[in-house]
Structures are given as structure tokens and as C-alpha cells.
């Protein structure tokens, strides 16, 4: 038998507030939730879709694009709806791949900097961000070495 949740239980399960769940329903981000005795009842299908919406949001997809996806989904499994949903998701995936390339390049640059700094002071561990420096480090003599700051 499918499990159903109250709005408070759905909020707890998704990490959203009850207000946000109502808002998502109001703006059409999620389908209208069935009611029992005037209370929203979130079934397995509703919970799966909310989690899907949250995954899209966590990737940075705009609310407007998610609303468009939901609008297309409501059109049913027509060839046009399926193609447009696929195109929308493919466009977003392409943006994520470009971001991944940028992040990978940034991480590589950071790793180069870390290696440079550690090569300059190989015997002195860098203090961790949580630990304040305990003593002032004497000023180093300037070198002719080119630094990529």
C-alpha cells in the first residue's frame, strides 16, 4: 500500500518548509496535491516528483525552466512534449558540462598555486583555516623568482 504524507511530513522528508511546498504548488512547479478531508496528501508519485524538482534546482536550473518542464509534462506523453522536455533537459545538461569544465580548470589552477606555495615553504606546513597563526613569520627576502599571484 502506498505511503502518504501530510504536508508537515513531506516538508520534513524534502527539507523544504510547508510554506515552500504550498508556494511550489501555487506557481505550478508541482502538480496540485490531492486532498483528503481538506488536507494535502503527498503520495509516492508526488514525493518522487518533488525530489526530481529539487534535483533540478540543486543543479541551478531556473524556476522558469522547471515550470516549463512541468507545463510540457502536463501535456502528456505526446511526441512533441517528449521532444521539448528532452531538449530542455539537454540544454541544461550542456550548461552543466560547461560549468564542469570551468570548475575542473579552476581546480587545476588552484592545485598549481598550492604546489607553488608549498615549494616555497616546503618545511613549514601552512596553518589550517580553523587555526589562527601562532607566531608572526619573519618577512622573507624577496627573490627574483617569478610569482603567479
CSV table of C-alpha atoms in Angstrom, one decimal:
chain,number,residue,atom,x,y,z
A,1,UNK,CA,0.0,0.0,0.0
A,2,UNK,CA,1.4,3.4,-1.0
A,3,UNK,CA,2.6,5.6,1.9
A,4,UNK,CA,1.0,9.0,2.1
A,5,UNK,CA,2.4,12.0,4.0
A,6,UNK,CA,0.9,15.2,5.5
A,7,UNK,CA,2.4,18.5,4.3
A,8,UNK,CA,4.5,18.6,7.5
A,9,UNK,CA,5.8,15.1,6.9
A,10,UNK,CA,6.5,16.0,3.2
A,11,UNK,CA,8.3,19.1,4.3
A,12,UNK,CA,10.5,17.1,6.7
A,13,UNK,CA,11.2,14.5,4.1
A,14,UNK,CA,12.3,17.0,1.4
A,15,UNK,CA,14.0,19.7,3.6
A,16,UNK,CA,11.5,22.3,2.4
A,17,UNK,CA,9.1,24.3,4.5
A,18,UNK,CA,5.4,23.8,4.4
A,19,UNK,CA,5.1,27.3,3.0
A,20,UNK,CA,7.5,26.4,0.2
A,21,UNK,CA,5.5,23.3,-0.7
A,22,UNK,CA,2.4,25.4,-0.9
A,23,UNK,CA,4.2,28.0,-2.9
A,24,UNK,CA,5.6,25.4,-5.4
A,25,UNK,CA,2.0,24.2,-5.9
A,26,UNK,CA,0.7,27.7,-6.3
A,27,UNK,CA,3.1,28.7,-9.0
A,28,UNK,CA,2.7,25.4,-10.8
A,29,UNK,CA,6.1,24.0,-10.0
A,30,UNK,CA,4.4,20.8,-8.7
A,31,UNK,CA,1.0,19.5,-9.6
A,32,UNK,CA,-1.9,20.2,-7.4
A,33,UNK,CA,-1.7,17.8,-4.4
A,34,UNK,CA,-4.7,15.6,-3.8
A,35,UNK,CA,-6.6,16.5,-0.6
A,36,UNK,CA,-8.2,14.2,2.0
A,37,UNK,CA,-10.5,16.0,4.5
A,38,UNK,CA,-9.2,19.3,3.2
A,39,UNK,CA,-5.6,18.3,4.0
A,40,UNK,CA,-2.9,17.8,1.3
A,41,UNK,CA,-1.9,14.2,1.0
A,42,UNK,CA,1.5,13.6,-0.6
A,43,UNK,CA,1.8,10.1,-2.1
A,44,UNK,CA,4.8,8.3,-3.6
A,45,UNK,CA,4.3,9.9,-7.0
A,46,UNK,CA,4.1,13.4,-5.6
A,47,UNK,CA,7.2,12.8,-3.4
A,48,UNK,CA,9.2,11.4,-6.3
A,49,UNK,CA,8.4,14.5,-8.4
A,50,UNK,CA,9.2,16.9,-5.6
A,51,UNK,CA,12.6,15.2,-5.2
A,52,UNK,CA,13.1,15.5,-9.0
A,53,UNK,CA,12.3,19.2,-8.9
A,54,UNK,CA,14.8,19.6,-6.0
A,55,UNK,CA,17.5,17.8,-8.1
A,56,UNK,CA,16.9,20.2,-10.9
A,57,UNK,CA,17.1,23.2,-8.5
A,58,UNK,CA,20.3,21.8,-7.0
A,59,UNK,CA,21.9,21.9,-10.4
A,60,UNK,CA,21.0,25.6,-10.8
A,61,UNK,CA,18.1,25.1,-13.2
A,62,UNK,CA,15.9,28.2,-13.1
A,63,UNK,CA,12.4,28.1,-11.7
A,64,UNK,CA,11.2,29.3,-15.0
A,65,UNK,CA,12.8,26.3,-16.8
A,66,UNK,CA,11.4,23.9,-14.3
A,67,UNK,CA,7.9,25.4,-14.7
A,68,UNK,CA,8.3,25.0,-18.5
A,69,UNK,CA,9.3,21.4,-17.9
A,70,UNK,CA,6.2,20.8,-15.7
A,71,UNK,CA,4.0,22.5,-18.3
A,72,UNK,CA,5.3,20.2,-21.0
A,73,UNK,CA,4.9,17.2,-18.7
A,74,UNK,CA,1.3,18.1,-18.2
A,75,UNK,CA,0.7,17.9,-22.0
A,76,UNK,CA,1.2,14.2,-21.7
A,77,UNK,CA,3.4,11.7,-23.5
A,78,UNK,CA,3.0,13.3,-26.9
A,79,UNK,CA,6.0,13.2,-29.3
A,80,UNK,CA,6.2,17.0,-29.2
A,81,UNK,CA,6.1,17.2,-25.4
A,82,UNK,CA,8.7,14.4,-25.0
A,83,UNK,CA,11.0,16.1,-27.6
A,84,UNK,CA,10.7,19.5,-25.9
A,85,UNK,CA,11.3,18.1,-22.5
A,86,UNK,CA,14.3,16.2,-23.8
A,87,UNK,CA,15.6,19.4,-25.5
A,88,UNK,CA,15.1,21.4,-22.3
A,89,UNK,CA,17.0,18.9,-20.2
A,90,UNK,CA,19.7,18.5,-22.8
A,91,UNK,CA,20.2,22.3,-22.9
A,92,UNK,CA,20.6,22.3,-19.1
A,93,UNK,CA,23.0,19.4,-19.2
A,94,UNK,CA,25.1,21.2,-21.7
A,95,UNK,CA,25.3,24.2,-19.4
A,96,UNK,CA,26.3,21.9,-16.5
A,97,UNK,CA,29.0,20.3,-18.6
A,98,UNK,CA,30.4,23.7,-19.5
A,99,UNK,CA,30.4,24.6,-15.8
A,100,UNK,CA,32.2,21.3,-15.0
A,101,UNK,CA,34.9,22.2,-17.5
A,102,UNK,CA,35.3,25.6,-15.9
A,103,UNK,CA,35.4,24.2,-12.4
A,104,UNK,CA,37.9,21.5,-13.4
A,105,UNK,CA,40.2,24.2,-14.9
A,106,UNK,CA,39.8,26.3,-11.8
A,107,UNK,CA,40.7,23.4,-9.5
A,108,UNK,CA,43.8,22.6,-11.7
A,109,UNK,CA,44.9,26.3,-11.3
A,110,UNK,CA,44.3,26.2,-7.5
A,111,UNK,CA,46.4,23.0,-7.3
A,112,UNK,CA,49.2,24.7,-9.2
A,113,UNK,CA,49.1,27.6,-6.7
A,114,UNK,CA,49.1,25.2,-3.8
A,115,UNK,CA,52.1,23.3,-5.2
A,116,UNK,CA,53.9,26.7,-5.8
A,117,UNK,CA,53.3,27.8,-2.2
A,118,UNK,CA,54.3,24.5,-0.8
A,119,UNK,CA,57.5,24.5,-2.9
A,120,UNK,CA,58.4,27.9,-1.5
A,121,UNK,CA,58.0,26.8,2.2
A,122,UNK,CA,58.4,23.0,2.0
A,123,UNK,CA,59.3,22.5,5.7
A,124,UNK,CA,56.6,24.8,7.1
A,125,UNK,CA,53.1,23.4,7.0
A,126,UNK,CA,50.5,26.0,6.1
A,127,UNK,CA,48.2,26.7,9.0
A,128,UNK,CA,44.7,25.3,8.6
A,129,UNK,CA,41.9,27.8,8.1
A,130,UNK,CA,40.5,26.9,11.5
A,131,UNK,CA,43.8,27.6,13.3
A,132,UNK,CA,45.0,31.2,13.7
A,133,UNK,CA,48.7,31.7,13.2
A,134,UNK,CA,50.5,31.3,16.5
A,135,UNK,CA,53.6,33.5,15.8
A,136,UNK,CA,54.5,36.1,13.3
A,137,UNK,CA,56.5,34.8,10.4
A,138,UNK,CA,59.6,36.9,9.6
A,139,UNK,CA,59.5,38.7,6.3
A,140,UNK,CA,61.1,36.6,3.6
A,141,UNK,CA,63.8,38.1,1.5
A,142,UNK,CA,62.4,39.0,-2.0
A,143,UNK,CA,63.6,36.6,-4.7
A,144,UNK,CA,63.9,37.0,-8.4
A,145,UNK,CA,61.6,34.1,-8.8
A,146,UNK,CA,58.5,35.0,-10.8
A,147,UNK,CA,55.4,34.5,-8.8
A,148,UNK,CA,52.0,33.9,-10.4
A,149,UNK,CA,49.9,35.6,-7.8
